[in-house]
Coordinates of C-alpha atoms and ligand atoms in Angstrom, one line a residue:
Chain A
M104 CA 121.1 46.2 -110.1
F105 CA 122.3 49.6 -111.4
R106 CA 123.2 48.0 -114.7
A107 CA 119.8 46.4 -115.0
I108 CA 118.1 49.8 -114.4
V109 CA 120.2 51.4 -117.1
D110 CA 119.5 48.5 -119.5
N111 CA 115.8 48.9 -118.9
I112 CA 115.8 52.6 -119.5
K113 CA 117.7 52.0 -122.7
G114 CA 115.1 49.3 -123.6
L115 CA 112.3 51.8 -123.0
W116 CA 114.0 54.3 -125.2
S117 CA 114.2 51.7 -128.0
L118 CA 110.5 51.1 -127.7
I119 CA 109.9 54.8 -128.3
V120 CA 112.2 54.7 -131.3
G121 CA 110.2 51.7 -132.7
L122 CA 107.0 53.6 -132.2
S123 CA 108.3 56.6 -134.0
I124 CA 109.3 54.5 -137.0
T125 CA 105.9 52.9 -137.3
G126 CA 104.3 56.3 -136.7
R127 CA 106.3 57.7 -139.6
F128 CA 105.4 54.8 -141.8
F129 CA 101.7 55.3 -140.9
F130 CA 101.8 58.7 -142.6
S131 CA 104.0 58.0 -145.5
P132 CA 102.4 57.0 -148.8
V133 CA 101.5 53.4 -149.5
K134 CA 103.8 51.3 -151.6
T135 CA 101.4 48.8 -153.1
V136 CA 98.9 49.4 -156.0
H137 CA 95.3 48.5 -156.5
Y138 CA 95.9 45.7 -158.9
P139 CA 93.0 45.5 -161.4
R140 CA 92.8 49.3 -161.8
Q141 CA 96.5 50.0 -161.5
V142 CA 99.5 48.0 -162.5
V143 CA 103.1 48.2 -161.3
D144 CA 105.3 50.3 -163.4
P145 CA 107.1 47.9 -165.8
E146 CA 110.5 49.2 -165.0
S147 CA 110.3 47.8 -161.5
L148 CA 109.6 44.4 -162.9
A149 CA 112.9 44.3 -164.8
S150 CA 114.4 41.9 -162.3
Y151 CA 111.4 39.7 -162.1
R152 CA 111.9 36.1 -163.3
G153 CA 108.7 35.1 -165.1
P154 CA 108.5 32.0 -167.5
L155 CA 111.2 31.7 -170.1
E156 CA 110.8 33.3 -173.6
L157 CA 112.8 33.2 -176.7
V158 CA 114.7 36.3 -177.7
P159 CA 113.5 37.5 -181.2
A160 CA 116.2 37.7 -183.8
D161 CA 114.2 39.6 -186.4
D162 CA 110.7 41.1 -186.7
V163 CA 108.9 38.0 -188.1
G164 CA 109.3 35.6 -185.3
G165 CA 112.7 34.1 -186.0
S166 CA 114.8 33.1 -183.0
K167 CA 118.5 33.1 -182.2
C168 CA 118.4 29.5 -181.1
V169 CA 120.9 27.1 -182.9
S170 CA 119.5 23.9 -181.4
C171 CA 122.7 23.1 -179.6
Q172 CA 120.9 21.4 -176.7
M173 CA 123.0 23.1 -174.1
C174 CA 120.0 24.5 -172.3
V175 CA 118.3 21.1 -172.3
R176 CA 121.4 19.5 -170.7
A177 CA 121.9 22.3 -168.2
C178 CA 118.3 22.2 -166.9
P179 CA 118.0 20.4 -163.6
G180 CA 114.3 20.0 -164.0
N181 CA 114.1 18.6 -167.5
C182 CA 111.8 21.3 -168.5
L183 CA 113.0 21.9 -172.0
T184 CA 112.6 20.0 -175.2
V185 CA 114.4 21.3 -178.3
I186 CA 114.2 19.5 -181.6
K187 CA 116.3 20.7 -184.5
G188 CA 114.5 21.4 -187.8
K189 CA 115.2 19.7 -191.1
E190 CA 116.9 22.6 -192.7
G191 CA 119.5 24.8 -191.0
K192 CA 120.1 25.0 -187.3
A193 CA 116.8 26.6 -186.3
P194 CA 114.6 24.5 -183.9
E195 CA 111.4 23.0 -185.2
T196 CA 110.0 22.5 -181.7
Y197 CA 110.8 24.3 -178.5
L198 CA 108.7 23.1 -175.6
Y199 CA 108.9 24.4 -172.1
D200 CA 107.2 22.9 -169.0
F201 CA 106.8 25.8 -166.6
T202 CA 105.4 23.4 -163.9
L203 CA 108.8 21.9 -163.5
C204 CA 110.9 25.0 -163.8
C205 CA 112.6 26.4 -160.7
L206 CA 113.6 29.6 -162.5
C207 CA 117.3 28.8 -161.7
A208 CA 118.6 30.5 -164.9
A209 CA 121.0 27.6 -165.7
C210 CA 119.5 27.5 -169.2
V211 CA 119.9 31.2 -169.8
E212 CA 123.5 31.2 -168.7
S213 CA 124.5 28.2 -170.7
C214 CA 123.0 29.3 -174.0
P215 CA 125.9 30.3 -176.4
T216 CA 123.8 32.6 -178.5
S217 CA 121.7 34.2 -175.7
A218 CA 118.6 33.0 -177.3
I219 CA 116.5 32.7 -174.2
R220 CA 115.7 35.0 -171.3
F221 CA 113.1 35.4 -168.5
S222 CA 110.0 37.2 -169.3
H223 CA 108.6 39.7 -166.8
N224 CA 105.1 38.5 -166.9
V225 CA 103.8 38.8 -163.3
Y226 CA 100.2 38.5 -164.4
L227 CA 100.4 34.9 -165.5
T228 CA 97.4 32.8 -164.4
A229 CA 96.4 29.3 -165.4
R230 CA 93.5 27.1 -164.7
T231 CA 95.0 23.8 -165.9
R232 CA 98.4 22.2 -165.8
E233 CA 98.4 22.0 -169.6
E234 CA 98.3 25.8 -170.0
L235 CA 101.7 25.8 -168.3
H236 CA 103.2 23.5 -170.9
M237 CA 104.3 26.2 -173.2
D238 CA 105.4 26.2 -176.8
L239 CA 108.0 29.0 -176.9
L240 CA 108.2 29.2 -180.7
A241 CA 104.5 29.8 -181.1
D242 CA 104.8 32.4 -178.3
L243 CA 107.6 34.1 -180.1
K244 CA 105.5 34.2 -183.4
A245 CA 102.5 35.6 -181.5
R246 CA 104.6 38.3 -180.0
A247 CA 106.1 39.2 -183.4
A248 CA 102.7 39.4 -184.9
K249 CA 101.4 41.5 -182.1
A250 CA 104.4 43.9 -182.4
S251 CA 104.0 44.3 -186.2
Q252 CA 100.4 45.3 -185.9
Chain B
M269 CA 70.9 52.2 -103.4
D270 CA 67.1 51.7 -103.8
L271 CA 66.0 49.0 -106.2
S272 CA 62.9 50.7 -107.4
I273 CA 61.3 50.1 -110.8
T274 CA 62.9 53.2 -112.3
S275 CA 66.4 52.3 -111.3
L276 CA 65.9 48.8 -112.7
A277 CA 64.6 50.3 -115.9
Q278 CA 67.6 52.6 -116.0
I279 CA 70.0 49.7 -115.6
I280 CA 68.2 47.7 -118.4
I281 CA 68.3 50.6 -120.7
A282 CA 72.0 51.2 -119.9
C283 CA 72.7 47.5 -120.6
L284 CA 71.1 47.7 -124.0
M285 CA 73.0 50.9 -124.8
V286 CA 76.2 49.2 -123.7
I287 CA 75.5 46.2 -126.0
G288 CA 75.1 48.7 -128.8
L289 CA 78.3 50.4 -127.8
M290 CA 80.1 47.1 -127.7
V291 CA 79.0 46.1 -131.2
A292 CA 79.7 49.5 -132.7
N293 CA 83.0 49.6 -131.0
A294 CA 84.0 46.2 -132.3
V295 CA 83.0 47.1 -135.9
V296 CA 84.8 50.4 -135.8
M297 CA 87.9 49.0 -134.1
V298 CA 88.2 46.1 -136.5
Y299 CA 88.2 48.5 -139.4
F300 CA 90.5 50.9 -137.7
E301 CA 92.9 48.2 -136.7
R302 CA 93.1 46.7 -140.2
K303 CA 93.6 50.1 -141.7
T304 CA 96.3 50.9 -139.2
A305 CA 98.1 47.6 -139.9
G306 CA 97.9 48.4 -143.6
F307 CA 99.3 51.9 -143.3
I308 CA 102.1 50.9 -141.0
Q309 CA 103.1 48.2 -143.5
R310 CA 102.8 50.7 -146.3
R311 CA 99.7 49.1 -148.0
P312 CA 96.1 50.4 -148.2
G313 CA 94.4 47.9 -145.9
P314 CA 90.8 46.9 -146.6
Y315 CA 89.8 48.8 -149.7
E316 CA 87.3 47.0 -152.0
V317 CA 84.1 46.6 -149.9
G318 CA 82.3 49.9 -149.8
P319 CA 83.9 53.2 -150.2
R320 CA 87.5 52.7 -149.0
G321 CA 86.6 49.4 -147.4
T322 CA 84.4 51.0 -144.8
I323 CA 81.8 48.2 -144.7
Q324 CA 84.4 45.5 -144.7
A325 CA 84.0 44.9 -141.0
I326 CA 80.2 44.7 -141.3
C327 CA 80.4 42.2 -144.1
D328 CA 82.9 40.1 -142.1
S329 CA 80.6 40.0 -139.1
M330 CA 77.7 39.0 -141.3
K331 CA 79.7 36.2 -142.6
L332 CA 80.7 35.2 -139.1
L333 CA 77.1 35.1 -138.1
G334 CA 76.3 32.8 -141.0
K335 CA 79.0 30.3 -140.2
Q336 CA 78.3 26.9 -138.9
L337 CA 78.7 26.4 -135.2
F338 CA 81.1 23.6 -135.4
I339 CA 81.5 21.4 -132.2
P340 CA 84.6 19.3 -132.1
G341 CA 84.4 15.7 -130.7
N342 CA 84.8 15.0 -127.0
V343 CA 84.2 18.6 -125.8
D344 CA 82.6 19.2 -122.4
W345 CA 79.7 20.8 -124.1
L346 CA 78.0 22.5 -121.2
L347 CA 81.2 24.4 -120.4
Y348 CA 82.0 24.8 -124.1
F349 CA 78.8 26.8 -124.6
L350 CA 79.0 28.5 -121.2
A351 CA 82.5 30.0 -121.9
P352 CA 81.7 32.6 -124.6
V353 CA 78.5 33.6 -122.7
L354 CA 80.6 34.1 -119.6
A355 CA 83.1 36.1 -121.5
F356 CA 80.4 38.4 -122.9
F357 CA 78.0 39.2 -120.1
P358 CA 80.3 40.3 -117.2
V359 CA 81.7 43.0 -119.6
L360 CA 78.2 44.4 -119.8
L361 CA 78.1 44.9 -116.0
L362 CA 81.6 46.5 -116.0
F363 CA 80.4 49.5 -118.0
L364 CA 77.7 50.4 -115.6
P365 CA 79.7 52.4 -113.0
I366 CA 81.8 54.3 -115.6
P367 CA 81.0 58.0 -115.5
F368 CA 80.7 58.9 -119.2
G369 CA 79.5 62.4 -118.4
K370 CA 78.5 64.4 -115.4
F371 CA 75.1 62.8 -115.2
L372 CA 75.7 60.0 -117.7
T373 CA 76.4 57.1 -115.3
A374 CA 74.2 54.1 -115.5
M375 CA 74.7 53.1 -111.8
S376 CA 76.7 55.4 -109.6
V377 CA 77.9 53.0 -106.9
D378 CA 80.2 54.0 -104.1
E379 CA 82.5 51.1 -104.7
G380 CA 82.5 51.4 -108.5
I381 CA 86.1 50.5 -109.1
L382 CA 85.8 47.4 -106.8
L383 CA 82.9 46.3 -108.9
I384 CA 85.0 46.6 -112.1
L385 CA 88.0 44.9 -110.7
A386 CA 86.0 42.0 -109.2
F387 CA 84.0 41.3 -112.3
S388 CA 86.8 41.6 -114.7
G389 CA 88.2 38.5 -113.1
L390 CA 85.3 36.6 -114.6
G391 CA 86.8 37.1 -118.1
V392 CA 89.7 34.9 -117.1
I393 CA 87.4 32.2 -115.9
S394 CA 85.7 32.2 -119.3
N395 CA 89.2 31.8 -120.9
I396 CA 90.0 28.8 -118.7
L397 CA 86.6 27.2 -119.3
A398 CA 87.0 27.7 -123.1
G399 CA 90.5 26.3 -123.2
W400 CA 89.7 23.4 -120.9
S401 CA 86.4 22.3 -122.4
S402 CA 87.4 22.4 -126.0
N403 CA 89.7 19.4 -125.4
N404 CA 92.5 20.9 -127.5
K405 CA 96.1 21.2 -126.4
Y406 CA 96.5 24.6 -127.9
G407 CA 93.4 25.7 -126.1
L408 CA 94.6 24.4 -122.8
L409 CA 98.0 26.0 -123.2
G410 CA 96.4 29.3 -124.1
A411 CA 94.1 29.1 -121.1
A412 CA 97.0 28.3 -118.7
R413 CA 98.9 31.3 -120.1
A414 CA 95.9 33.5 -119.8
V415 CA 95.5 32.6 -116.1
S416 CA 99.1 33.3 -115.1
Q417 CA 99.2 36.4 -117.1
S418 CA 96.0 37.9 -115.7
I419 CA 97.0 37.0 -112.2
A420 CA 100.3 38.7 -112.7
Y421 CA 99.1 41.8 -114.3
E422 CA 96.1 42.5 -112.2
I423 CA 98.3 43.2 -109.1
P424 CA 100.3 46.1 -110.5
M425 CA 97.2 47.4 -112.1
I426 CA 95.3 47.5 -108.8
M427 CA 98.3 49.0 -107.1
S428 CA 98.5 51.8 -109.6
L429 CA 94.8 52.5 -109.3
L430 CA 95.2 52.4 -105.5
A431 CA 97.7 55.2 -105.6
V432 CA 95.0 57.4 -107.2
I433 CA 92.4 56.2 -104.8
F434 CA 94.7 57.3 -101.9
L435 CA 94.8 60.8 -103.4
S436 CA 91.1 61.2 -103.9
G437 CA 90.0 59.1 -100.9
S438 CA 87.1 57.5 -102.7
L439 CA 86.3 54.3 -104.7
N440 CA 83.5 56.1 -106.5
L441 CA 84.5 56.8 -110.1
S442 CA 82.4 60.0 -110.4
Q443 CA 84.1 61.3 -107.3
I444 CA 87.5 60.6 -108.7
V445 CA 86.7 62.6 -111.8
E446 CA 85.3 65.4 -109.7
E447 CA 88.6 65.7 -108.0
Q448 CA 90.4 66.5 -111.2
G449 CA 90.3 69.7 -113.2
S450 CA 89.5 70.5 -116.8
W451 CA 93.0 71.3 -118.0
P452 CA 95.6 68.6 -118.6
W453 CA 97.9 69.8 -115.8
Q454 CA 95.1 69.3 -113.3
W455 CA 94.7 65.6 -114.2
N456 CA 96.0 62.8 -112.1
I457 CA 98.5 61.9 -114.7
C458 CA 100.6 64.8 -113.7
V459 CA 100.5 63.8 -110.0
Q460 CA 101.0 60.1 -110.7
P461 CA 102.9 59.7 -113.9
L462 CA 104.5 56.4 -112.7
A463 CA 101.2 54.9 -111.8
F464 CA 99.9 55.9 -115.2
F465 CA 102.8 54.2 -116.9
I466 CA 102.3 51.1 -114.9
Y467 CA 98.6 51.1 -115.6
L468 CA 99.2 51.5 -119.3
V469 CA 101.6 48.5 -119.4
S470 CA 99.4 46.3 -117.4
L471 CA 96.3 47.2 -119.3
V472 CA 98.0 45.8 -122.4
G473 CA 98.8 42.7 -120.4
E474 CA 95.4 42.5 -118.9
T475 CA 93.5 42.7 -122.3
N476 CA 95.9 40.1 -123.9
R477 CA 96.9 42.4 -126.6
A478 CA 100.1 42.3 -128.5
P479 CA 103.0 42.5 -127.5
F480 CA 101.5 40.5 -124.6
D481 CA 99.0 38.4 -126.5
L482 CA 100.5 35.1 -125.4
P483 CA 97.2 33.4 -124.6
E484 CA 96.3 33.6 -128.3
A485 CA 99.7 33.7 -129.9
E486 CA 98.9 32.8 -133.5
S487 CA 102.3 31.6 -134.4
E488 CA 102.6 29.2 -131.4
L489 CA 99.1 28.3 -130.4
T490 CA 96.9 28.7 -133.5
A491 CA 94.4 30.9 -131.7
G492 CA 94.9 29.9 -128.1
F493 CA 91.9 29.4 -125.9
H494 CA 89.4 30.0 -128.7
T495 CA 91.0 27.7 -131.2
E496 CA 87.9 25.5 -131.4
Y497 CA 85.3 28.2 -131.5
S498 CA 83.6 29.2 -134.7
G499 CA 80.6 31.3 -135.7
M500 CA 78.8 33.0 -132.8
G501 CA 81.1 31.6 -130.1
F502 CA 84.0 33.1 -131.7
A503 CA 82.1 36.4 -132.3
L504 CA 81.3 36.6 -128.6
F505 CA 84.9 36.2 -127.6
F506 CA 85.9 38.7 -130.2
L507 CA 83.3 41.3 -129.0
S508 CA 84.3 40.9 -125.4
E509 CA 88.0 41.3 -126.2
Y510 CA 87.3 44.7 -127.9
A511 CA 84.9 45.6 -125.2
N512 CA 87.5 44.9 -122.5
M513 CA 89.9 47.1 -124.3
L514 CA 87.4 49.9 -124.3
L515 CA 86.6 49.3 -120.7
V516 CA 90.2 49.5 -119.5
S517 CA 90.6 52.7 -121.6
F518 CA 87.6 54.2 -119.9
V519 CA 89.0 53.3 -116.5
C520 CA 92.3 54.8 -117.5
V521 CA 90.6 58.0 -118.7
T522 CA 88.6 58.2 -115.4
F523 CA 91.5 57.7 -113.2
F524 CA 94.3 59.5 -114.9
L525 CA 93.1 61.7 -117.7
G526 CA 90.3 63.7 -116.1
G527 CA 87.3 61.6 -117.3
W528 CA 84.6 63.8 -118.9
K529 CA 86.4 66.9 -118.0
G530 CA 88.4 68.6 -120.7
P531 CA 89.5 72.0 -122.0
F532 CA 86.8 74.5 -123.0
L533 CA 83.7 72.4 -122.7
D534 CA 83.2 69.5 -120.2
G535 CA 81.1 66.7 -121.5
F536 CA 80.8 63.0 -122.4
W537 CA 82.6 63.7 -125.7
W538 CA 85.9 64.1 -123.8
T539 CA 85.5 60.7 -122.3
F540 CA 85.1 59.1 -125.7
I541 CA 87.8 61.2 -127.4
K542 CA 90.4 60.3 -124.7
A543 CA 89.4 56.6 -124.5
Y544 CA 89.6 56.2 -128.3
L545 CA 93.0 57.9 -128.3
I546 CA 94.2 55.3 -125.8
M547 CA 92.7 52.5 -128.0
M548 CA 94.6 53.9 -130.9
F549 CA 97.7 53.8 -128.9
I550 CA 97.1 50.2 -128.0
V551 CA 96.6 49.4 -131.7
W552 CA 99.8 51.3 -132.6
L553 CA 101.7 49.2 -130.0
R554 CA 100.3 46.0 -131.5
W555 CA 101.6 46.8 -135.0
T556 CA 105.0 48.0 -133.7
F557 CA 106.3 45.5 -131.2
P558 CA 106.9 41.8 -131.6
R559 CA 105.4 39.4 -129.1
V560 CA 107.5 38.8 -126.0
R561 CA 108.4 35.4 -124.7
F562 CA 106.4 34.1 -121.8
D563 CA 109.2 34.2 -119.2
Q564 CA 110.0 37.8 -120.3
L565 CA 106.4 38.7 -119.9
L566 CA 106.3 37.5 -116.3
N567 CA 109.7 39.0 -115.6
I568 CA 108.6 42.4 -116.7
N569 CA 105.7 42.1 -114.3
W570 CA 107.2 40.5 -111.2
K571 CA 110.6 42.1 -111.3
W572 CA 109.7 45.6 -112.5
L573 CA 106.1 46.6 -112.5
L574 CA 105.2 45.1 -109.1
P575 CA 108.2 46.6 -107.1
L576 CA 107.7 49.9 -108.9
S577 CA 104.0 50.0 -108.1
I578 CA 104.7 49.2 -104.5
L579 CA 107.3 51.9 -104.3
N580 CA 104.9 54.3 -105.9
L581 CA 102.2 53.4 -103.4
W582 CA 104.5 53.9 -100.5
I583 CA 105.6 57.3 -101.6
T584 CA 102.0 58.3 -102.3
A585 CA 100.9 57.1 -98.9
I586 CA 103.7 59.0 -97.1
V587 CA 103.1 62.2 -99.1
V588 CA 99.3 62.0 -98.5
K589 CA 100.0 61.5 -94.8
L590 CA 102.4 64.4 -94.5
L591 CA 100.3 66.9 -96.5
Ligands
SF4_718 S1 115.4 28.2 -165.4 FE1 116.4 26.3 -164.6 S2 114.7 24.9 -164.3 FE2 113.9 26.6 -165.6 S3 114.1 25.8 -167.7 FE3 116.0 27.0 -167.2 S4 117.4 25.5 -166.4 FE4 115.4 24.5 -166.4
SF4_719 S1 121.2 26.6 -175.5 FE1 120.4 28.4 -176.6 S2 120.9 27.9 -178.7 FE2 121.2 26.0 -177.6 S3 119.2 25.0 -177.8 FE3 119.1 26.1 -175.9 S4 118.2 28.0 -176.5 FE4 118.9 27.1 -178.3

């Protein structure tokens, strides 16, 4: 009986502690942003895993990929298609199906030349499934062109 | 009480004003509640509709009015339609004996608190009818919980109010306010802190608010007894829920916090300020505590609140007798 009373008084005290925490949070500044007018500071997106992208090797849209197929084999979801070009080791086609990707990073870790990485694109939207079947070489060229402007 | 034309007109006008108060209260409280939830979770809450989201609640209620009244198959439709009406109209009556100000009482009856306690029981009946008639297992479970919860929490609630009634020797709410002074140390809360605490806990239980919102526990019962209601039916339940909150806050203010009396200048504004402070406290509770389990809910009541309130009543009776 005595114990139960002590327990209940402790319990009541814990309720007051809880109230004080939410009370403090009520007056502290909000953590979220109003999306279309404000965006999250890019630094806090550094750990975000967006769709894959190729790492640029130079300024004109070349990639570090040597078409070794390690990523294709490592991928549990069969998202990647890499076809070696006629000359040299550079790939001619690099297709990536984001609809199948589970963002597990097996491809990124298995790549011997560190040619792929996760982008930090949190704002990706798509209306059709096809938009998520991405051509990473074209994407790399587009980024290089945009950067050189 | 004479039932002349003037007093009848007075009651009708009061009812209309109470309806206005109920609707305004629901709109303001929905906005306030969502904002509070937002701030406590460190997000802005409603923001886009109107300046800082102020007309969000109005837009939501407009949308609710435009919704189809969907009637599920196999409902007992007479009871199904009766339930929301029965939830809404008794609440109207409950506001009549409340003394908002010195002369601002719609119907000053000698047994005011009895009227309130008796008619607030009708709210539970509407919950049972809603849960039963909608032919839905979640509804029925919610209704069953609502009944056992209300029965349980009404007893300590009445006991704690009785302690105050012993002191003032009257069931008339205006009389009870008259007995208290203007300054906080002259209020009943200082004489009856335990009764105030018990009342505060049981008012949360009585109005089915979190952490005691078991009849409509979203994660277990979808929406409990009003699962099958849409459009106006849902709106009526919603209105009466907020109106019930306001009512128990008013009763709390009248009994423990000096009613319309307050420092510097007595007046109806003190009733409203104090009642809304209690409402804010209830909202704060909701966004702080997780929902209790059903056995815990009944344990709190039968094992702690009830014995405590009986003890408090005994002590009060002895002290009143001796002094
Ligand atoms: S992250 Fe995983 S699932 Fe996605 S492409 Fe790489 S290996 Fe495949
Ligand atoms: S593992 Fe790296 S180098 Fe090999 S094909 Fe994949 S991306 Fe290219």
